[in-house]
Amino acid sequence: EVLKNPKPEVRVLQMGDFSINYELRVWVSTYEKKKIVETELLKKIWYAFGRNDIKIPMPAREIFNVEEQCRDINKEKEELIKKTDLFKEFTEKEIKSLIPITKTKIYGINEIVFSEGDAGDSFFVIYSGRIEIVMNNEKIAELKRGDFFGEMSLLTGEPRMASVKAFIDTIVFEINKDALRPILEKSPQMLESISMKLAERKIKNEMKLTKHSKVKISELKSSFKDHFEQRISKFFNLIKK
């Protein structure tokens, strides 16, 4: 409902002792929807702050055990990540090395995680909520806790193949290329295992759209595996030994 033209404006109003006050100005086509637009904008700002670890100062004292909360969420991260097909061959030490640099992000209902064609180099595991996968303006899948998405961009640097949005309030764990690089550099044998997982996943997705004979599937798996092995090696600058 917010108009693209005139463009939205953000201005600094005041530098306080413990805050910076901003004013956001947007234009709407129908004044009657002003309150609805304000509500939606504030929700989107709140979720965006959460994803970027921006805390809103409150006129009250909050006491909580940060160390205990971090320990609990890290345990959840570890359990979910090691259960994903992509990382089943990783050692416990390798999984644990991912935890401190895995980001936790929150998305509100109908918020876009990324759009089809976007550049990206990260992968997501769903901690809670539900996600919709949309391709060519058509919903093709719905994912829940423990499911993952975005692996092609993480491992090959390919643009996002579909759009992803939160169906309800959703928390995801995000792993990017820089987090995975040290593991692939130290354990190049993982390259073959991951390439095979990607090949199997791609075939599974293609079978939803077309039918292949068993012979064709076997040939495709081998072809896709070789293709992904080359793409991953190039993307991460790996030298096979």
Short mmCIF file of C-alpha atoms in Angstrom, two decimals:
data_model
loop_
_atom_site.label_atom_id
_atom_site.label_comp_id
_atom_site.label_asym_id
_atom_site.label_seq_id
_atom_site.Cartn_x
_atom_site.Cartn_y
_atom_site.Cartn_z
CA GLU A 1 0.00 0.00 0.00
CA VAL A 2 3.04 2.30 0.29
CA LEU A 3 3.67 4.28 -2.90
CA LYS A 4 7.03 4.00 -4.62
CA ASN A 5 6.74 7.57 -5.85
CA PRO A 6 7.23 9.86 -3.98
CA LYS A 7 9.97 7.79 -2.37
CA PRO A 8 9.90 7.08 1.39
CA GLU A 9 12.08 9.40 3.47
CA VAL A 10 14.02 8.84 6.71
CA ARG A 11 15.22 11.82 8.75
CA VAL A 12 17.09 12.19 12.03
CA LEU A 13 14.95 14.22 14.44
CA GLN A 14 16.97 14.23 17.64
CA MET A 15 20.13 12.87 19.26
CA GLY A 16 19.11 11.79 22.76
CA ASP A 17 21.27 10.68 25.70
CA PHE A 18 20.56 7.00 25.02
CA SER A 19 18.86 7.02 21.63
CA ILE A 20 18.65 8.51 18.16
CA ASN A 21 15.13 9.49 17.12
CA TYR A 22 14.18 9.09 13.46
CA GLU A 23 11.15 10.03 11.41
CA LEU A 24 9.95 7.78 8.59
CA ARG A 25 7.71 9.42 6.00
CA VAL A 26 5.80 7.38 3.42
CA TRP A 27 2.93 8.11 1.07
CA VAL A 28 -0.20 5.99 0.65
CA SER A 29 -2.83 5.95 -2.06
CA THR A 30 -5.80 5.92 0.34
CA TYR A 31 -5.78 7.89 3.59
CA GLU A 32 -8.36 5.55 5.14
CA LYS A 33 -5.66 2.84 5.22
CA LYS A 34 -3.19 5.03 7.13
CA LYS A 35 -3.49 3.11 10.42
CA ILE A 36 -3.22 -0.27 8.69
CA VAL A 37 -0.07 0.85 6.83
CA GLU A 38 1.46 2.24 10.04
CA THR A 39 0.85 -1.06 11.82
CA GLU A 40 2.42 -3.12 9.02
CA LEU A 41 5.43 -0.81 8.76
CA LEU A 42 6.10 -0.95 12.50
CA LYS A 43 5.86 -4.76 12.42
CA LYS A 44 8.36 -4.96 9.56
CA ILE A 45 10.73 -2.58 11.35
CA TRP A 46 10.49 -4.64 14.55
CA TYR A 47 11.33 -7.89 12.73
CA ALA A 48 14.16 -6.24 10.79
CA PHE A 49 15.65 -4.95 14.07
CA GLY A 50 15.51 -8.46 15.50
CA ARG A 51 17.32 -9.97 12.49
CA ASN A 52 20.09 -7.38 12.83
CA ASP A 53 20.47 -7.62 16.64
CA ILE A 54 19.24 -4.04 17.21
CA LYS A 55 17.78 -3.68 20.69
CA ILE A 56 15.01 -1.16 21.39
CA PRO A 57 15.71 0.76 24.65
CA MET A 58 12.91 0.22 27.14
CA PRO A 59 12.15 2.46 30.18
CA ALA A 60 12.37 -0.57 32.45
CA ARG A 61 15.03 -2.87 33.81
CA GLU A 62 15.19 -6.34 32.32
CA ILE A 63 17.20 -9.05 34.05
CA PHE A 64 17.84 -12.31 32.25
CA ASN A 65 20.53 -14.95 31.96
CA VAL A 66 22.10 -14.30 28.57
CA GLU A 67 24.63 -17.12 28.92
CA GLU A 68 21.90 -19.68 29.63
CA GLN A 69 19.74 -18.46 26.72
CA CYS A 70 22.71 -18.64 24.31
CA ARG A 71 23.57 -22.14 25.51
CA ASP A 72 19.98 -23.35 24.93
CA ILE A 73 19.67 -21.87 21.43
CA ASN A 74 23.11 -23.20 20.44
CA LYS A 75 22.08 -26.70 21.53
CA GLU A 76 18.96 -26.40 19.33
CA LYS A 77 21.10 -25.20 16.42
CA GLU A 78 23.45 -28.15 16.75
CA GLU A 79 20.63 -30.71 16.92
CA LEU A 80 18.82 -29.34 13.86
CA ILE A 81 21.91 -28.78 11.71
CA LYS A 82 23.37 -32.25 12.24
CA LYS A 83 20.04 -33.83 11.26
CA THR A 84 19.93 -32.16 7.84
CA ASP A 85 20.89 -34.43 4.92
CA LEU A 86 23.53 -31.98 3.76
CA PHE A 87 25.59 -32.26 6.97
CA LYS A 88 25.03 -35.89 7.99
CA GLU A 89 28.61 -36.80 7.05
CA PHE A 90 30.09 -33.98 9.13
CA THR A 91 31.86 -34.87 12.37
CA GLU A 92 30.61 -33.58 15.71
CA LYS A 93 33.60 -31.23 15.85
CA GLU A 94 32.78 -29.83 12.41
CA ILE A 95 29.13 -29.28 13.33
CA LYS A 96 30.14 -27.53 16.56
CA SER A 97 32.45 -25.22 14.60
CA LEU A 98 29.44 -23.93 12.64
CA ILE A 99 27.34 -23.03 15.70
CA PRO A 100 28.99 -19.74 16.84
CA ILE A 101 28.79 -18.25 13.33
CA THR A 102 25.30 -19.49 12.48
CA LYS A 103 22.88 -16.54 12.57
CA THR A 104 19.40 -16.65 14.08
CA LYS A 105 16.80 -14.65 12.13
CA ILE A 106 13.13 -13.93 12.73
CA TYR A 107 10.56 -13.28 10.00
CA GLY A 108 6.98 -12.13 10.47
CA ILE A 109 3.97 -13.44 8.57
CA ASN A 110 4.29 -12.81 4.80
CA GLU A 111 7.81 -11.35 5.14
CA ILE A 112 10.11 -12.23 2.25
CA VAL A 113 13.28 -14.16 3.16
CA PHE A 114 14.58 -13.79 -0.41
CA SER A 115 13.14 -13.49 -3.92
CA GLU A 116 13.61 -15.59 -7.06
CA GLY A 117 16.72 -14.41 -8.90
CA ASP A 118 18.36 -12.76 -5.86
CA ALA A 119 22.09 -13.24 -5.35
CA GLY A 120 22.97 -15.27 -2.26
CA ASP A 121 25.54 -17.53 -0.61
CA SER A 122 23.67 -18.83 2.44
CA PHE A 123 21.49 -21.70 3.54
CA PHE A 124 18.64 -21.81 6.09
CA VAL A 125 17.33 -24.38 8.57
CA ILE A 126 13.87 -23.77 10.05
CA TYR A 127 13.79 -23.65 13.86
CA SER A 128 10.09 -22.81 14.19
CA GLY A 129 7.20 -21.65 12.02
CA ARG A 130 6.42 -22.41 8.38
CA ILE A 131 7.89 -21.28 5.08
CA GLU A 132 6.34 -21.11 1.60
CA ILE A 133 8.41 -21.75 -1.54
CA VAL A 134 7.11 -19.88 -4.60
CA MET A 135 8.34 -20.28 -8.18
CA ASN A 136 6.91 -18.37 -11.15
CA ASN A 137 4.23 -16.94 -8.82
CA GLU A 138 3.06 -20.46 -7.91
CA LYS A 139 3.42 -22.10 -4.49
CA ILE A 140 5.39 -25.31 -4.95
CA ALA A 141 6.15 -26.33 -1.36
CA GLU A 142 5.61 -25.59 2.33
CA LEU A 143 8.41 -26.27 4.81
CA LYS A 144 8.37 -26.68 8.59
CA ARG A 145 10.74 -27.14 11.55
CA GLY A 146 13.87 -29.10 10.60
CA ASP A 147 13.47 -28.51 6.85
CA PHE A 148 16.11 -26.52 5.00
CA PHE A 149 16.38 -24.39 1.86
CA GLY A 150 18.90 -22.26 -0.06
CA GLU A 151 21.59 -24.95 -0.38
CA MET A 152 22.29 -24.32 -4.08
CA SER A 153 23.26 -20.70 -3.45
CA LEU A 154 25.34 -21.66 -0.40
CA LEU A 155 27.39 -24.24 -2.28
CA THR A 156 27.52 -22.96 -5.88
CA GLY A 157 26.70 -19.26 -5.70
CA GLU A 158 23.75 -19.70 -8.06
CA PRO A 159 21.00 -17.03 -7.86
CA ARG A 160 17.99 -18.01 -5.77
CA MET A 161 15.85 -20.42 -7.77
CA ALA A 162 12.59 -19.53 -6.01
CA SER A 163 11.06 -16.96 -3.70
CA VAL A 164 10.70 -17.78 -0.01
CA LYS A 165 8.37 -16.11 2.48
CA ALA A 166 7.20 -16.75 6.02
CA PHE A 167 3.71 -18.28 6.17
CA ILE A 168 3.53 -17.54 9.92
CA ASP A 169 6.04 -16.02 12.37
CA THR A 170 9.19 -18.01 11.67
CA ILE A 171 12.69 -18.39 13.13
CA VAL A 172 15.50 -19.72 10.92
CA PHE A 173 19.19 -20.48 11.35
CA GLU A 174 21.37 -19.12 8.53
CA ILE A 175 24.75 -20.59 7.50
CA ASN A 176 26.80 -18.72 4.91
CA LYS A 177 29.70 -19.56 2.63
CA ASP A 178 32.37 -18.17 4.99
CA ALA A 179 31.17 -20.48 7.78
CA LEU A 180 31.44 -23.57 5.58
CA ARG A 181 34.69 -22.74 3.79
CA PRO A 182 37.14 -23.84 6.57
CA ILE A 183 35.49 -27.29 6.78
CA LEU A 184 35.66 -27.92 3.03
CA GLU A 185 39.27 -26.74 2.93
CA LYS A 186 40.29 -29.09 5.76
CA SER A 187 38.12 -32.02 4.62
CA PRO A 188 38.07 -32.03 0.80
CA GLN A 189 36.54 -35.54 0.87
CA MET A 190 33.30 -33.84 1.94
CA LEU A 191 33.05 -32.43 -1.57
CA GLU A 192 31.97 -35.76 -3.07
CA SER A 193 29.44 -36.45 -0.32
CA ILE A 194 27.83 -33.00 -0.55
CA SER A 195 27.76 -33.14 -4.36
CA MET A 196 25.89 -36.43 -4.21
CA LYS A 197 23.38 -34.98 -1.72
CA LEU A 198 22.76 -32.03 -4.03
CA ALA A 199 22.34 -34.36 -7.03
CA GLU A 200 19.79 -36.48 -5.15
CA ARG A 201 17.89 -33.40 -4.01
CA LYS A 202 17.83 -31.91 -7.52
CA ILE A 203 16.53 -35.16 -9.01
CA LYS A 204 13.85 -35.36 -6.31
CA ASN A 205 12.73 -31.83 -7.17
CA GLU A 206 12.74 -32.53 -10.90
CA MET A 207 10.71 -35.71 -10.45
CA LYS A 208 7.92 -33.60 -9.00
CA LEU A 209 7.71 -31.85 -12.36
CA THR A 210 8.59 -34.61 -14.85
CA LYS A 211 8.87 -38.41 -15.02
CA HIS A 212 12.17 -40.19 -15.63
CA SER A 213 12.97 -43.86 -16.14
CA LYS A 214 15.19 -45.62 -13.58
CA VAL A 215 18.04 -45.70 -16.10
CA LYS A 216 17.65 -42.01 -16.78
CA ILE A 217 17.63 -41.24 -13.04
CA SER A 218 20.89 -43.12 -12.53
CA GLU A 219 22.50 -41.24 -15.41
CA LEU A 220 21.18 -37.91 -14.15
CA LYS A 221 22.50 -38.53 -10.64
CA SER A 222 26.01 -39.19 -11.92
CA SER A 223 25.88 -36.19 -14.25
CA PHE A 224 24.52 -33.85 -11.58
CA LYS A 225 27.07 -35.06 -9.04
CA ASP A 226 29.98 -34.28 -11.38
CA HIS A 227 28.43 -30.92 -12.23
CA PHE A 228 28.00 -29.91 -8.58
CA GLU A 229 31.47 -31.13 -7.66
CA GLN A 230 32.96 -28.80 -10.26
CA ARG A 231 30.72 -25.87 -9.29
CA ILE A 232 31.46 -26.20 -5.56
CA SER A 233 35.22 -26.55 -6.18
CA LYS A 234 35.21 -23.39 -8.26
CA PHE A 235 33.00 -21.41 -5.89
CA PHE A 236 35.13 -22.25 -2.83
CA ASN A 237 38.43 -22.27 -4.74
CA LEU A 238 39.14 -25.85 -3.64
CA ILE A 239 42.06 -27.85 -4.99
CA LYS A 240 41.41 -31.58 -5.08
CA LYS A 241 44.25 -33.68 -3.65
#
